[in-house]
Amino acid sequence: MKRMVPDPSLIHAIEAAAQADPSNVALQIHLAQLLVAAERNLDALKVLEDVLRATPDNIEALGLAATTADALGDPRAEGWSHLYRSLGGDQTPAPNAGAAAPSAREVTPEGASDDRVAADDGGDSNTDTDWDGLLRDVLRDAGQHAPVTLADVGGLREVKERLQQSFLAPLNNPELRRAYGARLRGGLLLWGPPGCGKTFLARAIAGEMGAEFLSVGLHQVLDMWLGNSEKQLHEIFEFARRNTPCVLFFDEVDAIGHSRMSLSRGAMRNVVAQLLSELDGVEESNEGIFVIGATNQPWDVDPALRRPGRFDRTMLVLPPDTEARAAILAYHLRGRPTTDLNFELLARASEGMSGADLQLVCEEATESALAAAIRTATMQPITTQQVTDAIRTTKPSTTAWFDSARNHVRYANDGGDYDELATYLKQRRSR
Ligand SMILES: Nc1ncnc2c1ncn2[C@@H]1O[C@H](COP(=O)(O)OP(=O)(O)O)[C@@H](O)[C@H]1O
Ligand SMILES: [Mg+2]
């Protein structure tokens, strides 16, 4: 079976993703494969050179580099081919393969379709498998593979309780799940200031469910797949449907509510329509897909997305209270050498900070202790003083968000959507 010539927009998308994440070797190799399939051997070789510079014994990259270099008449083909075979590469790559099948590829790049098959290192003739791997690389939460659970999320006690009751408890009971199947299809929208744990919470829900966490940045979909977003959204949902149970996480769901310069309004409407039809799952079943959206700007979310069966349940994720801040600090310092830290004091001193701010504080305190350890060449545990100093030099990052949120509450709370936030703002002011 011949490989499909990949869509240029797909290559463009993967190029952007690969550039954003240069350490993702699997993604770089996928990109190289796509470039080869698109008869862009020179570009493919450039990608492979980078991969081999970082991981010289990557067998997949070696095999592909050998065939690609051979097709280009690049003298390095032989060395790569040799290394590939000596590392146990099972298929004989070019130049030997090239000798057995002399082709027109040197003459006309358009005639390189045989080349594509030769360059396929695994003998894998099923194109779907490749698309799957590729989507997986894009959707998987890069660099954050350790599963987290709700216990790792500091504070947010009420949110966690509501999640347990309305989401996880019925899920963990297969009979109830069947009985309430229809009701479980709705999605959840997490909203609130940045850095307070929306993404972290979504990952924890996946962790609790033992489900795969697939993360889609809607800005990413819109930018990377410019003009092709609908098709890619469909592919993303299809991928999720093949990989249930999973949490399909849409970050920045406000992105498609904006009128953006890069897309005409008509094109944007098509994207919204596509997302809605995928969410509604009329033709396809979304059983086992738990759609969670997140936004810092709920006022920009397209109202159509909030209708029943879509992102209809909403939860406000607020900055951690005193108790929660202590828990978050403890979480981010776990496993590190510390003195007997005064968490009560630290929690009080870090009023107004988000979970992300607190994580930063922990990193900084750790750096100070490490520097002291290096200076003295002895183990120096992290002290309360070091954490306090880090708190003093870190600015709470949610201030700007609250300033703008206040206006929305004041002028756009007719439907009562922001009542919970309004209450919180009042408490905040009176402190
Ligand atoms: N409630 C929390 N408990 C523990 N860590 C948190 C919490 N909130 C935020 N963090 C830390 O801050 C980081 C950023 O939070 P994130 O979930 O990305 O915020 P958001 O998605 O709301 O902008 C997380 O990866 C986590 O390390
Ligand atoms: Mg986030």
Tab-separated table of C-alpha atoms and ligand atoms in Angstrom:
chain	number	residue	atom	x	y	z
A	1	MET	CA	0.000	0.000	0.000
A	2	LYS	CA	1.329	3.355	-0.984
A	3	ARG	CA	1.610	6.110	1.536
A	4	MET	CA	-0.596	9.073	1.214
A	5	VAL	CA	1.175	12.243	0.286
A	6	PRO	CA	0.726	14.265	3.436
A	7	ASP	CA	-1.240	17.412	3.398
A	8	PRO	CA	1.048	20.480	3.372
A	9	SER	CA	-0.981	21.985	6.191
A	10	LEU	CA	-0.379	18.887	8.258
A	11	ILE	CA	3.356	19.157	7.659
A	12	HIS	CA	3.167	22.806	8.557
A	13	ALA	CA	1.413	21.895	11.784
A	14	ILE	CA	3.918	19.246	12.722
A	15	GLU	CA	6.791	21.556	11.857
A	16	ALA	CA	5.390	24.122	14.272
A	17	ALA	CA	4.895	21.522	16.972
A	18	ALA	CA	8.375	20.086	16.421
A	19	GLN	CA	9.925	23.517	16.624
A	20	ALA	CA	8.077	24.230	19.836
A	21	ASP	CA	9.273	20.982	21.347
A	22	PRO	CA	12.745	20.203	19.977
A	23	SER	CA	13.439	17.572	22.608
A	24	ASN	CA	10.550	15.405	21.428
A	25	VAL	CA	12.526	12.966	19.301
A	26	ALA	CA	9.502	10.923	18.244
A	27	LEU	CA	7.885	14.055	16.907
A	28	GLN	CA	11.026	15.073	15.009
A	29	ILE	CA	11.173	11.651	13.396
A	30	HIS	CA	7.512	11.837	12.435
A	31	LEU	CA	8.226	15.167	10.844
A	32	ALA	CA	11.158	13.718	8.920
A	33	GLN	CA	8.955	10.863	7.694
A	34	LEU	CA	6.332	13.309	6.527
A	35	LEU	CA	8.940	15.417	4.762
A	36	VAL	CA	10.277	12.347	2.992
A	37	ALA	CA	6.758	11.366	1.974
A	38	ALA	CA	6.280	14.870	0.623
A	39	GLU	CA	9.501	14.494	-1.347
A	40	ARG	CA	11.279	17.101	0.691
A	41	ASN	CA	14.354	14.980	1.278
A	42	LEU	CA	16.710	17.847	1.995
A	43	ASP	CA	14.451	19.233	4.704
A	44	ALA	CA	13.970	15.767	6.128
A	45	LEU	CA	17.693	15.262	6.313
A	46	LYS	CA	18.139	18.521	8.196
A	47	VAL	CA	15.670	17.358	10.824
A	48	LEU	CA	17.372	13.983	11.053
A	49	GLU	CA	20.804	15.578	11.432
A	50	ASP	CA	19.527	17.402	14.499
A	51	VAL	CA	18.058	14.244	15.947
A	52	LEU	CA	21.298	12.349	15.366
A	53	ARG	CA	23.353	15.121	16.886
A	54	ALA	CA	21.360	14.753	20.099
A	55	THR	CA	20.941	10.977	19.977
A	56	PRO	CA	23.545	9.523	17.600
A	57	ASP	CA	22.360	5.960	18.114
A	58	ASN	CA	18.693	6.522	17.391
A	59	ILE	CA	18.033	3.599	15.139
A	60	GLU	CA	14.922	4.971	13.514
A	61	ALA	CA	16.640	8.206	12.631
A	62	LEU	CA	19.676	6.321	11.348
A	63	GLY	CA	17.616	4.123	9.041
A	64	LEU	CA	15.698	7.055	7.658
A	65	ALA	CA	18.804	9.226	7.352
A	66	ALA	CA	20.560	6.456	5.423
A	67	THR	CA	17.804	6.077	2.827
A	68	THR	CA	17.221	9.800	2.542
A	69	ALA	CA	20.904	10.615	2.164
A	70	ASP	CA	21.213	7.882	-0.407
A	71	ALA	CA	18.353	9.292	-2.425
A	72	LEU	CA	20.119	12.631	-2.391
A	73	GLY	CA	23.479	11.167	-3.303
A	74	ASP	CA	24.836	12.360	0.045
A	75	PRO	CA	28.043	10.443	0.883
A	76	ARG	CA	27.073	10.086	4.537
A	77	ALA	CA	24.506	7.472	3.547
A	78	GLU	CA	27.014	4.679	3.803
A	79	GLY	CA	28.165	5.511	7.314
A	80	TRP	CA	24.630	5.847	8.619
A	81	SER	CA	23.599	2.661	6.911
A	82	HIS	CA	26.529	0.855	8.480
A	83	LEU	CA	25.740	2.155	11.947
A	84	TYR	CA	22.085	1.310	11.452
A	85	ARG	CA	22.901	-2.298	10.640
A	86	SER	CA	25.479	-2.681	13.384
A	87	LEU	CA	22.871	-1.525	15.882
A	88	GLY	CA	20.565	-4.290	14.710
A	89	GLY	CA	18.435	-2.474	12.156
A	90	ASP	CA	16.476	-5.299	10.572
A	91	GLN	CA	15.674	-3.894	7.188
A	92	THR	CA	18.610	-3.221	4.945
A	93	PRO	CA	18.420	0.437	4.186
A	94	ALA	CA	20.030	2.101	1.243
A	95	PRO	CA	22.592	2.263	-0.233
A	96	ASN	CA	22.199	-1.517	-0.666
A	97	ALA	CA	18.490	-1.183	-1.215
A	98	GLY	CA	19.223	1.575	-3.647
A	99	ALA	CA	21.443	-0.697	-5.686
A	100	ALA	CA	18.707	-3.307	-5.882
A	101	ALA	CA	16.166	-0.822	-7.043
A	102	PRO	CA	17.758	1.852	-9.141
A	103	SER	CA	15.105	4.375	-9.770
A	104	ALA	CA	14.333	7.626	-11.404
A	105	ARG	CA	14.416	9.431	-8.126
A	106	GLU	CA	17.732	11.149	-8.759
A	107	VAL	CA	16.361	12.510	-11.985
A	108	THR	CA	12.857	13.571	-11.085
A	109	PRO	CA	11.940	14.281	-7.541
A	110	GLU	CA	8.323	13.758	-8.505
A	111	GLY	CA	9.055	10.133	-9.226
A	112	ALA	CA	10.068	9.475	-5.672
A	113	SER	CA	7.047	7.505	-4.588
A	114	ASP	CA	9.059	4.270	-4.379
A	115	ASP	CA	11.527	6.156	-2.300
A	116	ARG	CA	8.866	6.793	0.264
A	117	VAL	CA	8.205	3.129	0.734
A	118	ALA	CA	11.914	2.405	1.019
A	119	ALA	CA	12.277	5.091	3.598
A	120	ASP	CA	9.607	3.593	5.786
A	121	ASP	CA	11.738	1.975	8.426
A	122	GLY	CA	9.201	-0.310	10.035
A	123	GLY	CA	7.636	-1.966	7.009
A	124	ASP	CA	4.436	-0.618	8.401
A	125	SER	CA	1.991	-0.344	5.596
A	126	ASN	CA	-0.922	0.918	7.593
A	127	THR	CA	-1.058	4.672	7.269
A	128	ASP	CA	-3.525	4.983	10.169
A	129	THR	CA	-0.943	3.784	12.633
A	130	ASP	CA	1.374	6.582	11.656
A	131	TRP	CA	-1.285	9.246	11.938
A	132	ASP	CA	-2.089	7.911	15.364
A	133	GLY	CA	1.464	8.126	16.573
A	134	LEU	CA	1.730	11.560	15.164
A	135	LEU	CA	-1.414	12.877	16.784
A	136	ARG	CA	-0.387	11.237	20.006
A	137	ASP	CA	2.883	13.138	19.996
A	138	VAL	CA	1.076	16.399	19.479
A	139	LEU	CA	-1.705	15.770	21.962
A	140	ARG	CA	0.216	14.147	24.758
A	141	ASP	CA	1.096	16.375	27.569
A	142	ALA	CA	4.736	16.948	26.699
A	143	GLY	CA	7.154	16.485	29.554
A	144	GLN	CA	4.480	15.893	32.155
A	145	HIS	CA	4.124	12.173	32.165
A	146	ALA	CA	3.958	11.466	35.876
A	147	PRO	CA	0.291	10.916	36.628
A	148	VAL	CA	-1.240	13.225	39.196
A	149	THR	CA	-4.346	12.613	41.282
A	150	LEU	CA	-6.746	14.839	43.137
A	151	ALA	CA	-4.678	14.349	46.280
A	152	ASP	CA	-1.848	16.223	44.569
A	153	VAL	CA	-4.061	19.234	43.947
A	154	GLY	CA	-3.754	21.592	46.885
A	155	GLY	CA	-6.861	23.268	48.267
A	156	LEU	CA	-9.947	23.615	46.059
A	157	ARG	CA	-11.769	21.387	48.475
A	158	GLU	CA	-15.210	22.285	47.231
A	159	VAL	CA	-14.276	21.851	43.579
A	160	LYS	CA	-12.780	18.469	44.329
A	161	GLU	CA	-15.886	17.387	46.220
A	162	ARG	CA	-18.137	18.430	43.384
A	163	LEU	CA	-15.936	16.576	40.941
A	164	GLN	CA	-16.103	13.449	43.051
A	165	GLN	CA	-19.857	13.602	43.314
A	166	SER	CA	-20.843	14.596	39.831
A	167	PHE	CA	-18.104	13.036	37.787
A	168	LEU	CA	-15.873	10.453	39.376
A	169	ALA	CA	-18.148	8.553	41.722
A	170	PRO	CA	-20.679	7.614	39.029
A	171	LEU	CA	-17.828	6.831	36.691
A	172	ASN	CA	-16.207	4.427	39.057
A	173	ASN	CA	-19.409	2.466	39.285
A	174	PRO	CA	-19.940	0.678	35.965
A	175	GLU	CA	-23.617	-0.011	36.609
A	176	LEU	CA	-24.361	3.553	37.427
A	177	ARG	CA	-22.293	4.580	34.464
A	178	ARG	CA	-24.548	2.566	32.203
A	179	ALA	CA	-27.690	3.851	33.821
A	180	TYR	CA	-26.546	7.444	33.650
A	181	GLY	CA	-24.556	7.124	30.453
A	182	ALA	CA	-26.376	9.861	28.683
A	183	ARG	CA	-25.889	12.293	31.500
A	184	LEU	CA	-22.190	11.696	31.679
A	185	ARG	CA	-21.613	12.974	28.201
A	186	GLY	CA	-21.616	16.615	29.105
A	187	GLY	CA	-18.354	18.439	29.374
A	188	LEU	CA	-16.842	20.439	32.147
A	189	LEU	CA	-15.546	23.980	31.870
A	190	LEU	CA	-12.920	25.073	34.369
A	191	TRP	CA	-12.367	28.790	34.594
A	192	GLY	CA	-10.524	31.273	36.716
A	193	PRO	CA	-7.275	33.212	37.020
A	194	PRO	CA	-4.108	31.791	35.469
A	195	GLY	CA	-1.859	29.436	37.378
A	196	CYS	CA	-4.436	28.270	39.892
A	197	GLY	CA	-4.643	24.684	38.763
A	198	LYS	CA	-7.115	24.302	35.894
A	199	THR	CA	-4.752	22.232	33.787
A	200	PHE	CA	-3.406	20.494	36.868
A	201	LEU	CA	-6.940	19.586	37.920
A	202	ALA	CA	-7.811	18.249	34.463
A	203	ARG	CA	-4.730	16.056	34.558
A	204	ALA	CA	-5.710	14.880	38.029
A	205	ILE	CA	-9.165	13.894	36.771
A	206	ALA	CA	-7.513	11.775	34.087
A	207	GLY	CA	-5.245	10.332	36.765
A	208	GLU	CA	-8.207	9.422	38.963
A	209	MET	CA	-9.924	7.742	36.047
A	210	GLY	CA	-6.825	5.903	34.906
A	211	ALA	CA	-7.506	7.559	31.585
A	212	GLU	CA	-5.197	9.021	29.031
A	213	PHE	CA	-4.811	12.792	29.137
A	214	LEU	CA	-4.938	14.399	25.705
A	215	SER	CA	-4.398	18.107	25.622
A	216	VAL	CA	-5.356	20.395	22.773
A	217	GLY	CA	-4.535	24.080	22.749
A	218	LEU	CA	-7.173	25.705	20.593
A	219	HIS	CA	-4.774	28.472	19.620
A	220	GLN	CA	-2.571	25.657	18.442
A	221	VAL	CA	-5.328	24.116	16.354
A	222	LEU	CA	-6.205	27.456	14.829
A	223	ASP	CA	-2.665	28.576	14.103
A	224	MET	CA	-1.025	25.350	13.150
A	225	TRP	CA	-3.775	24.056	10.987
A	226	LEU	CA	-4.706	27.296	9.433
A	227	GLY	CA	-7.489	26.747	6.942
A	228	ASN	CA	-7.651	23.113	7.901
A	229	SER	CA	-8.826	23.359	11.457
A	230	GLU	CA	-12.131	21.588	10.967
A	231	LYS	CA	-10.516	18.517	9.531
A	232	GLN	CA	-7.930	18.461	12.283
A	233	LEU	CA	-10.538	18.868	14.988
A	234	HIS	CA	-12.300	15.864	13.531
A	235	GLU	CA	-9.031	13.905	13.493
A	236	ILE	CA	-8.412	14.831	17.113
A	237	PHE	CA	-11.844	13.564	18.156
A	238	GLU	CA	-11.402	10.410	16.089
A	239	PHE	CA	-8.103	9.820	17.831
A	240	ALA	CA	-9.769	10.301	21.209
A	241	ARG	CA	-12.543	7.868	20.192
A	242	ARG	CA	-9.912	5.244	19.426
A	243	ASN	CA	-8.177	5.860	22.753
A	244	THR	CA	-10.926	5.719	25.335
A	245	PRO	CA	-11.147	6.167	28.206
A	246	CYS	CA	-9.539	9.535	27.897
A	247	VAL	CA	-9.794	13.093	29.036
A	248	LEU	CA	-9.797	15.378	26.031
A	249	PHE	CA	-8.653	18.691	27.375
A	250	PHE	CA	-9.258	21.891	25.434
A	251	ASP	CA	-7.146	24.669	26.783
A	252	GLU	CA	-8.034	28.269	25.922
A	253	VAL	CA	-11.566	27.473	24.741
A	254	ASP	CA	-12.049	31.211	24.514
A	255	ALA	CA	-9.749	31.244	21.475
A	256	ILE	CA	-12.500	30.395	19.025
A	257	GLY	CA	-14.774	33.058	20.425
A	258	HIS	CA	-12.412	35.769	19.269
A	259	SER	CA	-12.611	37.324	15.905
A	260	ARG	CA	-9.083	36.784	14.810
A	261	MET	CA	-7.179	38.432	12.052
A	262	SER	CA	-5.736	35.199	10.791
A	263	LEU	CA	-9.094	33.691	10.004
A	264	SER	CA	-12.020	35.231	8.274
A	265	ARG	CA	-15.191	35.272	10.274
A	266	GLY	CA	-16.702	32.639	8.021
A	267	ALA	CA	-13.788	30.292	8.569
A	268	MET	CA	-14.070	30.784	12.301
A	269	ARG	CA	-17.743	29.922	12.190
A	270	ASN	CA	-16.862	26.689	10.471
A	271	VAL	CA	-14.437	25.830	13.243
A	272	VAL	CA	-17.062	26.538	15.890
A	273	ALA	CA	-19.607	24.476	13.987
A	274	GLN	CA	-17.176	21.597	13.681
A	275	LEU	CA	-16.306	21.666	17.362
A	276	LEU	CA	-19.988	21.712	18.257
A	277	SER	CA	-20.813	18.801	16.023
A	278	GLU	CA	-17.898	16.785	17.404
A	279	LEU	CA	-18.955	17.596	20.962
A	280	ASP	CA	-22.532	16.635	20.242
A	281	GLY	CA	-21.291	13.381	18.766
A	282	VAL	CA	-24.382	12.949	16.633
A	283	GLU	CA	-22.795	10.645	14.134
A	284	GLU	CA	-20.090	9.219	16.318
A	285	SER	CA	-20.128	8.072	19.866
A	286	ASN	CA	-18.222	10.057	22.419
A	287	GLU	CA	-18.642	7.337	25.012
A	288	GLY	CA	-15.589	7.254	27.218
A	289	ILE	CA	-14.355	10.671	26.165
A	290	PHE	CA	-14.457	13.211	28.944
A	291	VAL	CA	-14.223	16.637	27.506
A	292	ILE	CA	-12.828	19.285	29.787
A	293	GLY	CA	-12.331	22.865	28.721
A	294	ALA	CA	-10.376	25.571	30.459
A	295	THR	CA	-10.291	29.308	30.094
A	296	ASN	CA	-9.031	32.403	31.838
A	297	GLN	CA	-11.559	34.451	29.845
A	298	PRO	CA	-14.999	32.882	30.267
A	299	TRP	CA	-16.577	36.115	28.978
A	300	ASP	CA	-15.037	35.387	25.572
A	301	VAL	CA	-16.233	31.795	25.311
A	302	ASP	CA	-18.678	31.315	22.488
A	303	PRO	CA	-22.109	30.948	24.158
A	304	ALA	CA	-22.944	28.034	21.879
A	305	LEU	CA	-20.258	26.048	23.663
A	306	ARG	CA	-22.062	26.448	26.962
A	307	ARG	CA	-25.299	24.792	25.882
A	308	PRO	CA	-26.430	21.470	27.374
A	309	GLY	CA	-24.331	18.485	26.461
A	310	ARG	CA	-21.323	20.640	25.677
A	311	PHE	CA	-19.286	22.518	28.274
A	312	ASP	CA	-22.396	22.859	30.366
A	313	ARG	CA	-21.017	22.324	33.842
A	314	THR	CA	-18.707	25.064	34.968
A	315	MET	CA	-16.396	25.267	37.924
A	316	LEU	CA	-14.549	28.314	39.155
A	317	VAL	CA	-10.977	27.553	40.122
A	318	LEU	CA	-9.835	30.245	42.529
A	319	PRO	CA	-6.448	30.981	44.079
A	320	PRO	CA	-5.622	28.769	47.042
A	321	ASP	CA	-6.655	29.832	50.547
A	322	THR	CA	-4.230	29.724	53.486
A	323	GLU	CA	-4.621	26.038	54.155
A	324	ALA	CA	-4.328	25.233	50.467
A	325	ARG	CA	-1.164	27.305	50.111
A	326	ALA	CA	0.467	25.273	52.859
A	327	ALA	CA	-0.521	22.089	51.057
A	328	ILE	CA	0.759	23.345	47.706
A	329	LEU	CA	4.098	24.418	49.188
A	330	ALA	CA	4.437	21.027	50.855
A	331	TYR	CA	3.579	19.291	47.590
A	332	HIS	CA	6.210	21.132	45.594
A	333	LEU	CA	8.884	20.615	48.248
A	334	ARG	CA	8.172	16.938	48.732
A	335	GLY	CA	11.188	14.688	48.388
A	336	ARG	CA	13.578	17.594	48.879
A	337	PRO	CA	15.753	18.050	51.940
A	338	THR	CA	14.153	20.612	54.249
A	339	THR	CA	14.340	21.656	57.857
A	340	ASP	CA	11.145	21.409	59.870
A	341	LEU	CA	9.366	24.114	57.882
A	342	ASN	CA	6.851	26.470	59.453
A	343	PHE	CA	4.137	26.026	56.829
A	344	GLU	CA	1.641	28.095	58.767
A	345	LEU	CA	3.899	31.105	58.602
A	346	LEU	CA	4.720	30.509	54.948
A	347	ALA	CA	1.070	30.137	54.012
A	348	ARG	CA	0.207	33.408	55.691
A	349	ALA	CA	3.110	35.196	54.037
A	350	SER	CA	2.062	34.060	50.561
A	351	GLU	CA	-1.412	35.562	50.522
A	352	GLY	CA	-2.617	36.253	46.981
A	353	MET	CA	-0.305	33.809	45.272
A	354	SER	CA	-1.452	31.242	42.738
A	355	GLY	CA	-0.347	27.614	42.688
A	356	ALA	CA	2.038	28.475	39.879
A	357	ASP	CA	3.527	31.339	41.943
A	358	LEU	CA	4.015	28.967	44.860
A	359	GLN	CA	5.693	26.439	42.625
A	360	LEU	CA	8.091	29.169	41.520
A	361	VAL	CA	8.745	30.077	45.155
A	362	CYS	CA	9.682	26.458	45.871
A	363	GLU	CA	12.060	26.381	42.926
A	364	GLU	CA	13.757	29.536	44.105
A	365	ALA	CA	14.111	28.376	47.699
A	366	THR	CA	15.542	25.117	46.411
A	367	GLU	CA	18.075	27.001	44.332
A	368	SER	CA	19.223	29.004	47.351
A	369	ALA	CA	19.689	25.857	49.407
A	370	LEU	CA	21.520	24.191	46.560
A	371	ALA	CA	23.816	27.185	46.184
A	372	ALA	CA	24.547	27.050	49.918
A	373	ALA	CA	25.270	23.339	49.657
A	374	ILE	CA	27.695	23.915	46.814
A	375	ARG	CA	29.381	26.758	48.687
A	376	THR	CA	29.884	24.702	51.828
A	377	ALA	CA	30.239	21.305	50.166
A	378	THR	CA	27.767	19.888	52.677
A	379	MET	CA	24.088	19.061	52.566
A	380	GLN	CA	22.060	22.202	53.305
A	381	PRO	CA	18.338	21.601	53.827
A	382	ILE	CA	15.839	24.202	52.612
A	383	THR	CA	14.910	26.553	55.452
A	384	THR	CA	11.802	28.541	56.318
A	385	GLN	CA	13.884	31.686	55.874
A	386	GLN	CA	14.825	30.734	52.317
A	387	VAL	CA	11.198	30.095	51.393
A	388	THR	CA	10.158	33.375	53.031
A	389	ASP	CA	12.790	35.238	51.033
A	390	ALA	CA	11.550	33.614	47.837
A	391	ILE	CA	7.991	34.662	48.687
A	392	ARG	CA	9.114	38.222	49.278
A	393	THR	CA	10.765	38.475	45.871
A	394	THR	CA	7.919	36.856	43.929
A	395	LYS	CA	5.024	38.962	42.731
A	396	PRO	CA	1.553	37.402	42.801
A	397	SER	CA	0.607	36.897	39.181
A	398	THR	CA	-3.169	37.005	39.440
A	399	THR	CA	-3.570	40.729	40.236
A	400	ALA	CA	-4.083	41.807	36.623
A	401	TRP	CA	-6.634	39.069	36.075
A	402	PHE	CA	-8.716	40.175	39.035
A	403	ASP	CA	-8.577	43.777	37.892
A	404	SER	CA	-10.134	42.892	34.560
A	405	ALA	CA	-12.491	40.287	36.022
A	406	ARG	CA	-13.958	42.941	38.288
A	407	ASN	CA	-15.239	44.831	35.241
A	408	HIS	CA	-16.869	41.786	33.747
A	409	VAL	CA	-18.580	41.039	37.007
A	410	ARG	CA	-19.780	44.590	37.243
A	411	TYR	CA	-21.019	45.003	33.680
A	412	ALA	CA	-21.695	41.537	32.330
A	413	ASN	CA	-23.152	39.486	35.126
A	414	ASP	CA	-26.769	39.732	34.042
A	415	GLY	CA	-27.182	35.994	33.762
A	416	GLY	CA	-25.604	35.481	37.160
A	417	ASP	CA	-22.795	33.463	35.591
A	418	TYR	CA	-20.208	35.215	37.719
A	419	ASP	CA	-21.995	35.257	41.067
A	420	GLU	CA	-19.434	33.002	42.670
A	421	LEU	CA	-16.642	35.238	41.469
A	422	ALA	CA	-18.518	38.336	42.661
A	423	THR	CA	-18.761	36.868	46.148
A	424	TYR	CA	-15.089	36.059	46.148
A	425	LEU	CA	-14.180	39.562	44.972
A	426	LYS	CA	-16.161	41.068	47.826
A	427	GLN	CA	-14.352	38.920	50.379
A	428	ARG	CA	-11.065	39.793	48.754
A	429	ARG	CA	-11.672	43.483	49.024
A	430	SER	CA	-12.694	43.299	52.656
A	431	ARG	CA	-9.477	41.565	53.649
B	1	LIG	N1	-4.008	23.769	43.468
B	1	LIG	C1	-2.758	23.455	43.129
B	1	LIG	N2	-2.091	22.486	43.780
B	1	LIG	C2	-0.815	22.154	43.449
B	1	LIG	N3	-0.129	22.738	42.466
B	1	LIG	C3	-0.731	23.715	41.770
B	1	LIG	C4	-2.068	24.129	42.053
B	1	LIG	N4	-2.407	25.125	41.209
B	1	LIG	C5	-1.330	25.307	40.414
B	1	LIG	N5	-0.327	24.471	40.759
B	1	LIG	C6	0.996	24.399	40.138
B	1	LIG	O1	1.086	25.433	39.192
B	1	LIG	C7	1.271	24.927	37.880
B	1	LIG	C8	0.443	25.717	36.900
B	1	LIG	O2	-0.915	25.503	37.124
B	1	LIG	P1	-1.945	25.238	35.955
B	1	LIG	O3	-2.792	24.075	36.294
B	1	LIG	O4	-1.232	25.154	34.647
B	1	LIG	O5	-2.776	26.587	36.017
B	1	LIG	P2	-3.912	27.073	35.020
B	1	LIG	O6	-4.189	25.981	34.053
B	1	LIG	O7	-5.079	27.364	35.924
B	1	LIG	O8	-3.369	28.320	34.398
B	1	LIG	C9	0.834	23.465	37.963
B	1	LIG	O9	1.548	22.672	37.048
B	1	LIG	C10	1.162	23.104	39.378
B	1	LIG	O10	2.504	22.703	39.502
B	2	MG	MG	-3.591	25.961	32.046
